[in-house]
Amino acid sequence: MKKRLLCLYAVVLLILPTLRAAEADTLVCYDVSDFSPYTIRSYTLSYGQLWLRDTYLSNIDYFGRNLSLEVTNLFVVKPSLYLRNINSVAYGNTVNLPATAAMSYLGGELGLGAGYRWSNRRASILIGGLPSIDLALKSNSRNVNNTASLDAMLTLWLDAEATFDKRWGRVVFGLSDHLRTAIVGGMFVPEYGA
């Protein structure tokens, strides 16, 4: 018992000075001249429900599932400037209610925007604009006259993000919220008989 207590005491004595030194050395000053550009990349895989009605292909409602992948790149190029790139692809397969035909959907989005970035050691706020183009190809298995249609959409988005960092010991926890809402946009969808 005495040997175990002595070993425990020796380990505590060896670790204690390093813990004190680590606590004393954590003072870091934020300096803009120390900035170096960096990139944050995120991947989002989503699965959900899809509802389609394309009067060019069929005047019936189609219901089904879709799968999409979005890759977002945030390039912080200067202390007060960021670029954001969004690439996404989606696939969906739907069936009409009488189950007599299926409609497939393949779409994608490409966007590139820029904005202002404010930050300090614990928080950052990003606000800017992001123009994007969306293209979608829909095909109907039953319609032999109009087998496919192409939709196109151009949108200007308001892009805003707020991040707050909290340090607990040597671990940093981040809380972030990203808002993207349309300011103006236009869409091309073919109409039946056009």
PDB file of C-alpha atoms in Angstrom:
ATOM      1  CA  MET A   1       0.000   0.000   0.000  1.00  0.00           C
ATOM      2  CA  LYS A   2       2.845   2.387   0.842  1.00  0.00           C
ATOM      3  CA  LYS A   3       4.539   1.664  -2.506  1.00  0.00           C
ATOM      4  CA  ARG A   4       1.342   2.483  -4.450  1.00  0.00           C
ATOM      5  CA  LEU A   5       0.844   5.704  -2.505  1.00  0.00           C
ATOM      6  CA  LEU A   6       4.485   6.671  -3.058  1.00  0.00           C
ATOM      7  CA  CYS A   7       4.203   5.976  -6.828  1.00  0.00           C
ATOM      8  CA  LEU A   8       0.994   8.022  -7.053  1.00  0.00           C
ATOM      9  CA  TYR A   9       2.661  10.887  -5.178  1.00  0.00           C
ATOM     10  CA  ALA A  10       5.659  10.764  -7.560  1.00  0.00           C
ATOM     11  CA  VAL A  11       3.399  10.853 -10.635  1.00  0.00           C
ATOM     12  CA  VAL A  12       1.469  13.841  -9.262  1.00  0.00           C
ATOM     13  CA  LEU A  13       4.719  15.692  -8.562  1.00  0.00           C
ATOM     14  CA  LEU A  14       5.930  15.050 -12.111  1.00  0.00           C
ATOM     15  CA  ILE A  15       2.663  16.137 -13.789  1.00  0.00           C
ATOM     16  CA  LEU A  16       1.847  19.155 -11.595  1.00  0.00           C
ATOM     17  CA  PRO A  17       4.670  21.448 -12.846  1.00  0.00           C
ATOM     18  CA  THR A  18       3.743  20.795 -16.488  1.00  0.00           C
ATOM     19  CA  LEU A  19       0.096  21.647 -15.790  1.00  0.00           C
ATOM     20  CA  ARG A  20       1.071  24.904 -14.126  1.00  0.00           C
ATOM     21  CA  ALA A  21       3.367  25.776 -17.022  1.00  0.00           C
ATOM     22  CA  ALA A  22       0.631  25.069 -19.553  1.00  0.00           C
ATOM     23  CA  GLU A  23      -1.796  27.339 -17.689  1.00  0.00           C
ATOM     24  CA  ALA A  24       0.741  30.155 -17.517  1.00  0.00           C
ATOM     25  CA  ASP A  25       1.702  29.895 -21.200  1.00  0.00           C
ATOM     26  CA  THR A  26      -1.809  30.163 -22.674  1.00  0.00           C
ATOM     27  CA  LEU A  27      -1.738  33.971 -22.998  1.00  0.00           C
ATOM     28  CA  VAL A  28      -1.943  34.697 -26.735  1.00  0.00           C
ATOM     29  CA  CYS A  29      -2.433  38.131 -28.283  1.00  0.00           C
ATOM     30  CA  TYR A  30      -4.405  38.440 -31.523  1.00  0.00           C
ATOM     31  CA  ASP A  31      -2.490  40.307 -34.188  1.00  0.00           C
ATOM     32  CA  VAL A  32      -3.727  40.880 -37.743  1.00  0.00           C
ATOM     33  CA  SER A  33      -0.171  40.653 -39.075  1.00  0.00           C
ATOM     34  CA  ASP A  34      -0.096  36.988 -37.955  1.00  0.00           C
ATOM     35  CA  PHE A  35      -3.003  36.145 -40.295  1.00  0.00           C
ATOM     36  CA  SER A  36      -2.571  33.420 -42.895  1.00  0.00           C
ATOM     37  CA  PRO A  37      -5.309  32.396 -45.382  1.00  0.00           C
ATOM     38  CA  TYR A  38      -7.212  29.199 -44.644  1.00  0.00           C
ATOM     39  CA  THR A  39     -10.024  27.038 -46.026  1.00  0.00           C
ATOM     40  CA  ILE A  40     -12.948  25.332 -44.284  1.00  0.00           C
ATOM     41  CA  ARG A  41     -14.648  22.557 -46.271  1.00  0.00           C
ATOM     42  CA  SER A  42     -17.906  20.884 -45.259  1.00  0.00           C
ATOM     43  CA  TYR A  43     -19.824  17.984 -46.761  1.00  0.00           C
ATOM     44  CA  THR A  44     -23.583  17.511 -46.360  1.00  0.00           C
ATOM     45  CA  LEU A  45     -25.332  14.318 -47.399  1.00  0.00           C
ATOM     46  CA  SER A  46     -29.122  14.466 -47.200  1.00  0.00           C
ATOM     47  CA  TYR A  47     -31.994  12.102 -47.892  1.00  0.00           C
ATOM     48  CA  GLY A  48     -35.603  13.217 -48.077  1.00  0.00           C
ATOM     49  CA  GLN A  49     -38.956  13.297 -49.810  1.00  0.00           C
ATOM     50  CA  LEU A  50     -39.523  14.727 -53.275  1.00  0.00           C
ATOM     51  CA  TRP A  51     -42.725  15.957 -54.890  1.00  0.00           C
ATOM     52  CA  LEU A  52     -42.714  16.770 -58.627  1.00  0.00           C
ATOM     53  CA  ARG A  53     -45.308  18.153 -60.984  1.00  0.00           C
ATOM     54  CA  ASP A  54     -44.013  18.977 -64.426  1.00  0.00           C
ATOM     55  CA  THR A  55     -46.854  19.930 -66.774  1.00  0.00           C
ATOM     56  CA  TYR A  56     -44.480  19.642 -69.730  1.00  0.00           C
ATOM     57  CA  LEU A  57     -43.965  15.916 -69.044  1.00  0.00           C
ATOM     58  CA  SER A  58     -47.125  14.884 -67.200  1.00  0.00           C
ATOM     59  CA  ASN A  59     -49.972  16.661 -65.441  1.00  0.00           C
ATOM     60  CA  ILE A  60     -50.007  14.195 -62.516  1.00  0.00           C
ATOM     61  CA  ASP A  61     -48.280  14.576 -59.141  1.00  0.00           C
ATOM     62  CA  TYR A  62     -45.238  12.384 -58.526  1.00  0.00           C
ATOM     63  CA  PHE A  63     -43.972  11.450 -55.048  1.00  0.00           C
ATOM     64  CA  GLY A  64     -40.714   9.774 -54.070  1.00  0.00           C
ATOM     65  CA  ARG A  65     -37.312  10.074 -52.419  1.00  0.00           C
ATOM     66  CA  ASN A  66     -34.212  12.082 -53.180  1.00  0.00           C
ATOM     67  CA  LEU A  67     -30.548  11.968 -52.215  1.00  0.00           C
ATOM     68  CA  SER A  68     -28.240  14.984 -52.377  1.00  0.00           C
ATOM     69  CA  LEU A  69     -24.615  15.846 -51.662  1.00  0.00           C
ATOM     70  CA  GLU A  70     -23.424  19.408 -51.037  1.00  0.00           C
ATOM     71  CA  VAL A  71     -19.798  20.502 -50.735  1.00  0.00           C
ATOM     72  CA  THR A  72     -19.230  23.985 -49.304  1.00  0.00           C
ATOM     73  CA  ASN A  73     -15.831  25.689 -49.315  1.00  0.00           C
ATOM     74  CA  LEU A  74     -15.143  28.786 -47.228  1.00  0.00           C
ATOM     75  CA  PHE A  75     -11.922  30.558 -48.240  1.00  0.00           C
ATOM     76  CA  VAL A  76     -10.786  33.247 -45.797  1.00  0.00           C
ATOM     77  CA  VAL A  77      -8.281  35.122 -47.973  1.00  0.00           C
ATOM     78  CA  LYS A  78      -7.775  38.271 -45.873  1.00  0.00           C
ATOM     79  CA  PRO A  79      -8.694  39.171 -42.290  1.00  0.00           C
ATOM     80  CA  SER A  80     -11.776  41.012 -43.581  1.00  0.00           C
ATOM     81  CA  LEU A  81     -12.560  39.132 -46.842  1.00  0.00           C
ATOM     82  CA  TYR A  82     -13.977  35.672 -47.482  1.00  0.00           C
ATOM     83  CA  LEU A  83     -15.077  33.682 -50.529  1.00  0.00           C
ATOM     84  CA  ARG A  84     -17.695  30.920 -50.404  1.00  0.00           C
ATOM     85  CA  ASN A  85     -18.172  28.204 -53.029  1.00  0.00           C
ATOM     86  CA  ILE A  86     -21.160  25.840 -53.056  1.00  0.00           C
ATOM     87  CA  ASN A  87     -21.360  22.727 -55.239  1.00  0.00           C
ATOM     88  CA  SER A  88     -24.253  20.312 -54.952  1.00  0.00           C
ATOM     89  CA  VAL A  89     -25.768  17.428 -56.844  1.00  0.00           C
ATOM     90  CA  ALA A  90     -29.141  15.750 -56.220  1.00  0.00           C
ATOM     91  CA  TYR A  91     -30.914  12.687 -57.572  1.00  0.00           C
ATOM     92  CA  GLY A  92     -34.548  11.779 -57.037  1.00  0.00           C
ATOM     93  CA  ASN A  93     -36.904   9.077 -58.231  1.00  0.00           C
ATOM     94  CA  THR A  94     -40.671   9.503 -58.002  1.00  0.00           C
ATOM     95  CA  VAL A  95     -43.793   7.538 -58.934  1.00  0.00           C
ATOM     96  CA  ASN A  96     -47.283   8.868 -59.665  1.00  0.00           C
ATOM     97  CA  LEU A  97     -50.171   7.888 -57.383  1.00  0.00           C
ATOM     98  CA  PRO A  98     -51.691   5.252 -59.704  1.00  0.00           C
ATOM     99  CA  ALA A  99     -48.123   3.827 -60.055  1.00  0.00           C
ATOM    100  CA  THR A 100     -48.302   3.869 -63.853  1.00  0.00           C
ATOM    101  CA  ALA A 101     -45.174   5.968 -64.498  1.00  0.00           C
ATOM    102  CA  ALA A 102     -41.992   7.191 -62.853  1.00  0.00           C
ATOM    103  CA  MET A 103     -40.191  10.514 -63.094  1.00  0.00           C
ATOM    104  CA  SER A 104     -36.478  10.862 -62.370  1.00  0.00           C
ATOM    105  CA  TYR A 105     -34.752  14.058 -61.302  1.00  0.00           C
ATOM    106  CA  LEU A 106     -31.053  14.971 -61.579  1.00  0.00           C
ATOM    107  CA  GLY A 107     -30.008  18.457 -60.502  1.00  0.00           C
ATOM    108  CA  GLY A 108     -27.106  20.507 -59.316  1.00  0.00           C
ATOM    109  CA  GLU A 109     -26.114  23.913 -57.999  1.00  0.00           C
ATOM    110  CA  LEU A 110     -22.947  25.934 -58.493  1.00  0.00           C
ATOM    111  CA  GLY A 111     -22.387  29.148 -56.549  1.00  0.00           C
ATOM    112  CA  LEU A 112     -19.506  31.496 -55.792  1.00  0.00           C
ATOM    113  CA  GLY A 113     -19.750  34.584 -53.614  1.00  0.00           C
ATOM    114  CA  ALA A 114     -17.752  36.982 -51.480  1.00  0.00           C
ATOM    115  CA  GLY A 115     -18.310  39.026 -48.376  1.00  0.00           C
ATOM    116  CA  TYR A 116     -16.997  40.910 -45.370  1.00  0.00           C
ATOM    117  CA  ARG A 117     -15.580  39.082 -42.360  1.00  0.00           C
ATOM    118  CA  TRP A 118     -15.254  40.502 -38.837  1.00  0.00           C
ATOM    119  CA  SER A 119     -13.582  38.460 -36.121  1.00  0.00           C
ATOM    120  CA  ASN A 120     -11.841  38.518 -32.790  1.00  0.00           C
ATOM    121  CA  ARG A 121     -10.503  35.670 -30.644  1.00  0.00           C
ATOM    122  CA  ARG A 122     -13.936  34.318 -29.655  1.00  0.00           C
ATOM    123  CA  ALA A 123     -16.405  35.256 -32.398  1.00  0.00           C
ATOM    124  CA  SER A 124     -16.673  35.962 -36.100  1.00  0.00           C
ATOM    125  CA  ILE A 125     -19.423  37.373 -38.320  1.00  0.00           C
ATOM    126  CA  LEU A 126     -19.527  36.900 -42.090  1.00  0.00           C
ATOM    127  CA  ILE A 127     -21.973  38.706 -44.379  1.00  0.00           C
ATOM    128  CA  GLY A 128     -22.002  38.865 -48.169  1.00  0.00           C
ATOM    129  CA  GLY A 129     -23.681  37.835 -51.400  1.00  0.00           C
ATOM    130  CA  LEU A 130     -23.677  34.578 -53.329  1.00  0.00           C
ATOM    131  CA  PRO A 131     -24.935  34.241 -56.911  1.00  0.00           C
ATOM    132  CA  SER A 132     -25.721  30.650 -57.922  1.00  0.00           C
ATOM    133  CA  ILE A 133     -27.061  28.734 -60.879  1.00  0.00           C
ATOM    134  CA  ASP A 134     -29.218  25.623 -60.546  1.00  0.00           C
ATOM    135  CA  LEU A 135     -29.842  23.172 -63.367  1.00  0.00           C
ATOM    136  CA  ALA A 136     -32.182  20.180 -63.220  1.00  0.00           C
ATOM    137  CA  LEU A 137     -33.013  17.484 -65.727  1.00  0.00           C
ATOM    138  CA  LYS A 138     -36.299  15.583 -65.329  1.00  0.00           C
ATOM    139  CA  SER A 139     -37.304  12.557 -67.357  1.00  0.00           C
ATOM    140  CA  ASN A 140     -40.589  10.662 -67.534  1.00  0.00           C
ATOM    141  CA  SER A 141     -40.520   6.935 -68.295  1.00  0.00           C
ATOM    142  CA  ARG A 142     -43.970   6.862 -69.883  1.00  0.00           C
ATOM    143  CA  ASN A 143     -44.077  10.010 -72.014  1.00  0.00           C
ATOM    144  CA  VAL A 144     -42.641   9.212 -75.473  1.00  0.00           C
ATOM    145  CA  ASN A 145     -43.232  12.652 -77.020  1.00  0.00           C
ATOM    146  CA  ASN A 146     -41.585  14.727 -74.278  1.00  0.00           C
ATOM    147  CA  THR A 147     -39.147  12.398 -72.550  1.00  0.00           C
ATOM    148  CA  ALA A 148     -37.196  15.051 -70.636  1.00  0.00           C
ATOM    149  CA  SER A 149     -37.273  18.681 -69.552  1.00  0.00           C
ATOM    150  CA  LEU A 150     -34.594  21.043 -68.303  1.00  0.00           C
ATOM    151  CA  ASP A 151     -35.128  23.610 -65.534  1.00  0.00           C
ATOM    152  CA  ALA A 152     -32.708  26.466 -64.933  1.00  0.00           C
ATOM    153  CA  MET A 153     -32.618  28.941 -62.062  1.00  0.00           C
ATOM    154  CA  LEU A 154     -30.353  31.900 -61.303  1.00  0.00           C
ATOM    155  CA  THR A 155     -30.479  33.276 -57.748  1.00  0.00           C
ATOM    156  CA  LEU A 156     -28.703  35.981 -55.758  1.00  0.00           C
ATOM    157  CA  TRP A 157     -28.475  34.882 -52.104  1.00  0.00           C
ATOM    158  CA  LEU A 158     -27.818  36.865 -48.938  1.00  0.00           C
ATOM    159  CA  ASP A 159     -25.132  34.886 -47.111  1.00  0.00           C
ATOM    160  CA  ALA A 160     -24.624  35.408 -43.356  1.00  0.00           C
ATOM    161  CA  GLU A 161     -22.824  33.356 -40.711  1.00  0.00           C
ATOM    162  CA  ALA A 162     -22.037  33.866 -37.021  1.00  0.00           C
ATOM    163  CA  THR A 163     -19.561  31.741 -35.059  1.00  0.00           C
ATOM    164  CA  PHE A 164     -18.733  31.737 -31.354  1.00  0.00           C
ATOM    165  CA  ASP A 165     -15.811  29.777 -29.854  1.00  0.00           C
ATOM    166  CA  LYS A 166     -15.537  28.735 -26.213  1.00  0.00           C
ATOM    167  CA  ARG A 167     -12.359  27.279 -24.737  1.00  0.00           C
ATOM    168  CA  TRP A 168     -12.482  24.737 -21.914  1.00  0.00           C
ATOM    169  CA  GLY A 169      -8.958  23.817 -20.997  1.00  0.00           C
ATOM    170  CA  ARG A 170      -7.201  22.719 -24.147  1.00  0.00           C
ATOM    171  CA  VAL A 171     -10.414  21.957 -26.051  1.00  0.00           C
ATOM    172  CA  VAL A 172     -12.173  24.589 -28.179  1.00  0.00           C
ATOM    173  CA  PHE A 173     -15.917  24.232 -28.791  1.00  0.00           C
ATOM    174  CA  GLY A 174     -17.504  26.143 -31.660  1.00  0.00           C
ATOM    175  CA  LEU A 175     -21.132  27.163 -32.158  1.00  0.00           C
ATOM    176  CA  SER A 176     -22.047  28.362 -35.635  1.00  0.00           C
ATOM    177  CA  ASP A 177     -25.213  29.400 -37.468  1.00  0.00           C
ATOM    178  CA  HIS A 178     -25.392  29.937 -41.224  1.00  0.00           C
ATOM    179  CA  LEU A 179     -28.264  31.731 -42.991  1.00  0.00           C
ATOM    180  CA  ARG A 180     -28.765  31.796 -46.741  1.00  0.00           C
ATOM    181  CA  THR A 181     -31.897  33.478 -48.090  1.00  0.00           C
ATOM    182  CA  ALA A 182     -32.813  34.548 -51.622  1.00  0.00           C
ATOM    183  CA  ILE A 183     -32.779  38.250 -52.495  1.00  0.00           C
ATOM    184  CA  VAL A 184     -33.792  37.963 -56.152  1.00  0.00           C
ATOM    185  CA  GLY A 185     -33.991  35.133 -58.660  1.00  0.00           C
ATOM    186  CA  GLY A 186     -35.395  33.897 -61.923  1.00  0.00           C
ATOM    187  CA  MET A 187     -36.389  30.447 -63.132  1.00  0.00           C
ATOM    188  CA  PHE A 188     -36.952  28.853 -66.524  1.00  0.00           C
ATOM    189  CA  VAL A 189     -39.380  25.914 -66.638  1.00  0.00           C
ATOM    190  CA  PRO A 190     -40.770  24.668 -69.969  1.00  0.00           C
ATOM    191  CA  GLU A 191     -44.563  24.797 -70.321  1.00  0.00           C
ATOM    192  CA  TYR A 192     -46.763  22.233 -72.021  1.00  0.00           C
ATOM    193  CA  GLY A 193     -47.218  22.909 -75.732  1.00  0.00           C
ATOM    194  CA  ALA A 194     -44.298  25.343 -75.925  1.00  0.00           C
TER     195      ALA A 194
END
